[in-house]
PDB file of C-alpha atoms in Angstrom:
ATOM      1  CA  UNK A  21     -42.374  66.944 -10.066  1.00 92.00           C
ATOM      2  CA  UNK A  22     -42.071  63.616 -10.789  1.00 93.00           C
ATOM      3  CA  UNK A  23     -39.347  63.740 -12.974  1.00 93.00           C
ATOM      4  CA  UNK A  24     -37.386  65.919 -10.053  1.00 94.00           C
ATOM      5  CA  UNK A  25     -38.281  63.151  -8.069  1.00 96.00           C
ATOM      6  CA  UNK A  26     -36.858  60.799 -10.045  1.00 95.00           C
ATOM      7  CA  UNK A  27     -34.102  62.108 -10.730  1.00 95.00           C
ATOM      8  CA  UNK A  28     -33.180  62.922  -7.580  1.00 95.00           C
ATOM      9  CA  UNK A  29     -33.292  59.560  -6.199  1.00 96.00           C
ATOM     10  CA  UNK A  30     -31.379  57.844  -8.955  1.00 95.00           C
ATOM     11  CA  UNK A  31     -28.185  60.704  -7.364  1.00 95.00           C
ATOM     12  CA  UNK A  32     -28.028  58.178  -4.776  1.00 94.00           C
ATOM     13  CA  UNK A  33     -28.578  55.365  -6.283  1.00 94.00           C
ATOM     14  CA  UNK A  34     -25.316  52.854  -5.944  1.00 93.00           C
ATOM     15  CA  UNK A  35     -27.143  49.281  -7.621  1.00 89.00           C
ATOM     16  CA  UNK A  36     -26.886  46.905  -5.988  1.00 86.00           C
ATOM     17  CA  UNK A  37     -22.858  48.153  -3.961  1.00 91.00           C
ATOM     18  CA  UNK A  38     -25.079  49.894  -1.125  1.00 92.00           C
ATOM     19  CA  UNK A  39     -27.815  50.292   0.134  1.00 93.00           C
ATOM     20  CA  UNK A  40     -29.806  53.330  -0.665  1.00 93.00           C
ATOM     21  CA  UNK A  41     -30.715  55.057   2.531  1.00 93.00           C
ATOM     22  CA  UNK A  42     -29.375  59.440   1.507  1.00 92.00           C
ATOM     23  CA  UNK A  43     -31.562  62.047  -0.705  1.00 91.00           C
ATOM     24  CA  UNK A  44     -35.092  60.924  -0.515  1.00 94.00           C
ATOM     25  CA  UNK A  45     -34.030  57.473   0.556  1.00 95.00           C
ATOM     26  CA  UNK A  46     -34.361  59.143   3.693  1.00 93.00           C
ATOM     27  CA  UNK A  47     -38.107  59.820   3.103  1.00 95.00           C
ATOM     28  CA  UNK A  48     -39.788  56.900   1.269  1.00 95.00           C
ATOM     29  CA  UNK A  49     -38.378  53.341   0.405  1.00 95.00           C
ATOM     30  CA  UNK A  50     -39.266  53.458  -3.239  1.00 96.00           C
ATOM     31  CA  UNK A  51     -38.636  57.146  -4.947  1.00 97.00           C
ATOM     32  CA  UNK A  52     -38.199  56.340  -8.163  1.00 95.00           C
ATOM     33  CA  UNK A  53     -42.110  54.486  -7.909  1.00 94.00           C
ATOM     34  CA  UNK A  54     -43.026  57.276  -6.271  1.00 96.00           C
ATOM     35  CA  UNK A  55     -41.759  60.421  -8.710  1.00 95.00           C
ATOM     36  CA  UNK A  56     -43.184  57.517 -11.292  1.00 92.00           C
ATOM     37  CA  UNK A  57     -46.766  57.886 -10.182  1.00 93.00           C
ATOM     38  CA  UNK A  58     -46.422  61.490  -9.907  1.00 93.00           C
ATOM     39  CA  UNK A  59     -45.813  61.848 -13.882  1.00 90.00           C
ATOM     40  CA  UNK A  60     -48.045  59.497 -14.504  1.00 88.00           C
ATOM     41  CA  UNK A  61     -50.652  61.625 -12.341  1.00 91.00           C
ATOM     42  CA  UNK A  62     -49.097  64.621 -14.224  1.00 89.00           C
ATOM     43  CA  UNK A  63     -50.241  62.905 -17.297  1.00 82.00           C
ATOM     44  CA  UNK A  64     -53.811  61.604 -16.283  1.00 87.00           C
ATOM     45  CA  UNK A  65     -54.898  64.986 -15.550  1.00 88.00           C
ATOM     46  CA  UNK A  66     -53.215  66.107 -18.482  1.00 81.00           C
ATOM     47  CA  UNK A  67     -54.957  63.777 -20.854  1.00 79.00           C
ATOM     48  CA  UNK A  68     -58.525  65.008 -19.175  1.00 82.00           C
ATOM     49  CA  UNK A  69     -59.951  60.861 -19.674  1.00 85.00           C
ATOM     50  CA  UNK A  70     -61.305  59.421 -16.861  1.00 89.00           C
ATOM     51  CA  UNK A  71     -60.496  56.077 -18.716  1.00 92.00           C
ATOM     52  CA  UNK A  72     -56.646  56.589 -19.297  1.00 86.00           C
ATOM     53  CA  UNK A  73     -56.486  58.187 -15.277  1.00 91.00           C
ATOM     54  CA  UNK A  74     -59.165  54.624 -14.488  1.00 94.00           C
ATOM     55  CA  UNK A  75     -56.515  52.088 -16.399  1.00 92.00           C
ATOM     56  CA  UNK A  76     -53.022  53.612 -15.414  1.00 90.00           C
ATOM     57  CA  UNK A  77     -54.366  53.266 -11.871  1.00 91.00           C
ATOM     58  CA  UNK A  78     -56.029  49.756 -12.144  1.00 94.00           C
ATOM     59  CA  UNK A  79     -52.264  49.228 -13.568  1.00 92.00           C
ATOM     60  CA  UNK A  80     -50.228  50.607  -9.972  1.00 91.00           C
ATOM     61  CA  UNK A  81     -52.278  49.735  -8.145  1.00 92.00           C
ATOM     62  CA  UNK A  82     -52.292  45.422  -9.441  1.00 94.00           C
ATOM     63  CA  UNK A  83     -48.614  45.546 -10.270  1.00 93.00           C
ATOM     64  CA  UNK A  84     -46.782  48.283  -8.069  1.00 92.00           C
ATOM     65  CA  UNK A  85     -47.306  46.232  -5.051  1.00 93.00           C
ATOM     66  CA  UNK A  86     -45.424  42.728  -6.213  1.00 94.00           C
ATOM     67  CA  UNK A  87     -42.810  44.919  -8.369  1.00 95.00           C
ATOM     68  CA  UNK A  88     -41.882  47.168  -5.216  1.00 94.00           C
ATOM     69  CA  UNK A  89     -42.226  43.232  -2.606  1.00 94.00           C
ATOM     70  CA  UNK A  90     -40.292  41.800  -4.709  1.00 96.00           C
ATOM     71  CA  UNK A  91     -37.232  44.715  -4.428  1.00 94.00           C
ATOM     72  CA  UNK A  92     -37.605  44.252  -1.054  1.00 95.00           C
ATOM     73  CA  UNK A  93     -36.276  40.560  -0.896  1.00 95.00           C
ATOM     74  CA  UNK A  94     -34.212  41.255  -3.180  1.00 95.00           C
ATOM     75  CA  UNK A  95     -32.633  43.548  -0.820  1.00 95.00           C
ATOM     76  CA  UNK A  96     -33.442  41.462   1.891  1.00 95.00           C
ATOM     77  CA  UNK A  97     -31.162  39.008   0.736  1.00 94.00           C
ATOM     78  CA  UNK A  98     -28.901  41.835  -0.441  1.00 94.00           C
ATOM     79  CA  UNK A  99     -27.701  43.475   2.472  1.00 95.00           C
ATOM     80  CA  UNK A 100     -29.755  41.843   5.829  1.00 94.00           C
ATOM     81  CA  UNK A 101     -30.421  43.350   8.871  1.00 95.00           C
ATOM     82  CA  UNK A 102     -29.234  46.795   7.573  1.00 93.00           C
ATOM     83  CA  UNK A 103     -32.116  46.277   5.324  1.00 95.00           C
ATOM     84  CA  UNK A 104     -34.699  45.365   7.813  1.00 95.00           C
ATOM     85  CA  UNK A 105     -33.200  48.428  10.196  1.00 94.00           C
ATOM     86  CA  UNK A 106     -33.654  50.609   7.031  1.00 94.00           C
ATOM     87  CA  UNK A 107     -36.979  49.288   6.412  1.00 94.00           C
ATOM     88  CA  UNK A 108     -38.155  49.864  10.143  1.00 93.00           C
ATOM     89  CA  UNK A 109     -37.818  53.405   9.952  1.00 93.00           C
ATOM     90  CA  UNK A 110     -38.967  54.742   6.228  1.00 95.00           C
ATOM     91  CA  UNK A 111     -42.181  53.711   4.676  1.00 94.00           C
ATOM     92  CA  UNK A 112     -41.613  52.054   1.478  1.00 92.00           C
ATOM     93  CA  UNK A 113     -43.934  54.180  -0.286  1.00 91.00           C
ATOM     94  CA  UNK A 114     -45.725  56.962   0.955  1.00 91.00           C
ATOM     95  CA  UNK A 115     -43.012  59.356   2.629  1.00 92.00           C
ATOM     96  CA  UNK A 116     -42.807  60.186   5.828  1.00 87.00           C
ATOM     97  CA  UNK A 117     -42.057  63.668   6.443  1.00 86.00           C
ATOM     98  CA  UNK A 118     -39.622  64.243   7.958  1.00 83.00           C
ATOM     99  CA  UNK A 119     -36.261  62.500   7.265  1.00 83.00           C
ATOM    100  CA  UNK A 120     -35.173  59.306   8.690  1.00 79.00           C
ATOM    101  CA  UNK A 121     -31.224  58.906   9.745  1.00 72.00           C
ATOM    102  CA  UNK A 122     -29.507  58.662   6.363  1.00 66.00           C
ATOM    103  CA  UNK A 123     -25.797  59.349   5.609  1.00 71.00           C
ATOM    104  CA  UNK A 124     -23.977  61.912   4.131  1.00 77.00           C
ATOM    105  CA  UNK A 125     -24.098  60.921   0.411  1.00 84.00           C
ATOM    106  CA  UNK A 126     -24.864  63.708  -1.459  1.00 88.00           C
ATOM    107  CA  UNK A 127     -27.030  64.124  -4.773  1.00 93.00           C
ATOM    108  CA  UNK A 128     -23.819  62.305  -7.629  1.00 90.00           C
ATOM    109  CA  UNK A 129     -24.415  63.429 -11.091  1.00 93.00           C
ATOM    110  CA  UNK A 130     -21.851  60.496 -12.449  1.00 92.00           C
ATOM    111  CA  UNK A 131     -24.671  58.771 -10.358  1.00 93.00           C
ATOM    112  CA  UNK A 132     -27.373  60.043 -12.331  1.00 93.00           C
ATOM    113  CA  UNK A 133     -25.638  59.224 -15.668  1.00 92.00           C
ATOM    114  CA  UNK A 134     -24.582  55.549 -14.698  1.00 92.00           C
ATOM    115  CA  UNK A 135     -27.816  54.862 -13.609  1.00 93.00           C
ATOM    116  CA  UNK A 136     -29.259  56.991 -16.940  1.00 92.00           C
ATOM    117  CA  UNK A 137     -31.881  58.989 -15.366  1.00 91.00           C
ATOM    118  CA  UNK A 138     -31.857  60.829 -18.612  1.00 89.00           C
ATOM    119  CA  UNK A 139     -33.576  58.439 -20.089  1.00 91.00           C
ATOM    120  CA  UNK A 140     -37.039  59.800 -18.256  1.00 88.00           C
ATOM    121  CA  UNK A 141     -36.816  63.301 -19.172  1.00 89.00           C
ATOM    122  CA  UNK A 142     -36.325  62.550 -22.131  1.00 93.00           C
ATOM    123  CA  UNK A 143     -39.541  60.216 -22.425  1.00 88.00           C
ATOM    124  CA  UNK A 144     -41.660  62.750 -20.741  1.00 87.00           C
ATOM    125  CA  UNK A 145     -40.413  65.174 -23.966  1.00 90.00           C
ATOM    126  CA  UNK A 146     -42.102  62.731 -25.936  1.00 91.00           C
ATOM    127  CA  UNK A 147     -45.144  62.033 -24.121  1.00 82.00           C
ATOM    128  CA  UNK A 148     -45.636  66.595 -23.876  1.00 83.00           C
ATOM    129  CA  UNK A 149     -45.307  66.110 -27.405  1.00 90.00           C
ATOM    130  CA  UNK A 150     -47.756  63.365 -27.300  1.00 85.00           C
ATOM    131  CA  UNK A 151     -50.238  65.113 -25.179  1.00 79.00           C
ATOM    132  CA  UNK A 152     -49.683  68.484 -27.347  1.00 86.00           C
ATOM    133  CA  UNK A 153     -49.715  66.600 -30.626  1.00 90.00           C
ATOM    134  CA  UNK A 154     -53.398  65.710 -29.680  1.00 83.00           C
ATOM    135  CA  UNK A 155     -54.970  68.432 -27.614  1.00 80.00           C
ATOM    136  CA  UNK A 156     -54.001  70.281 -31.177  1.00 88.00           C
ATOM    137  CA  UNK A 157     -55.747  66.883 -33.288  1.00 85.00           C
ATOM    138  CA  UNK A 158     -58.499  67.515 -30.883  1.00 76.00           C
ATOM    139  CA  UNK A 159     -59.307  71.253 -31.870  1.00 74.00           C
TER     140      UNK A 159
END
């Protein structure tokens, strides 16, 4: 699920050219981070390790808020009042249940490739292979 959220977001993201407000950006201002958290949660469940879950939770709680605030500051600088208006309608992380007013833009495979989101899919395949090998090793 996390990979789908990230991929869908990447297909709507025009970095430093236009404020992303379509697709998943109409529900949360940070769908890429939300997708990463979903991916990480899936791996915590799959690993069945409370230690890795705790370490990951600490990492996300400490670093994600800082990164999100920094990026919001950059977006405010780039887009000014347009970002403020968008931020007033769309939550920073936890998605709203209904879509905020968005644009008529649609998912673009070209943007997906330009944003190199396929690298997340490759990373997922590698991580799954590692979990599979760990599963075999623990037998």
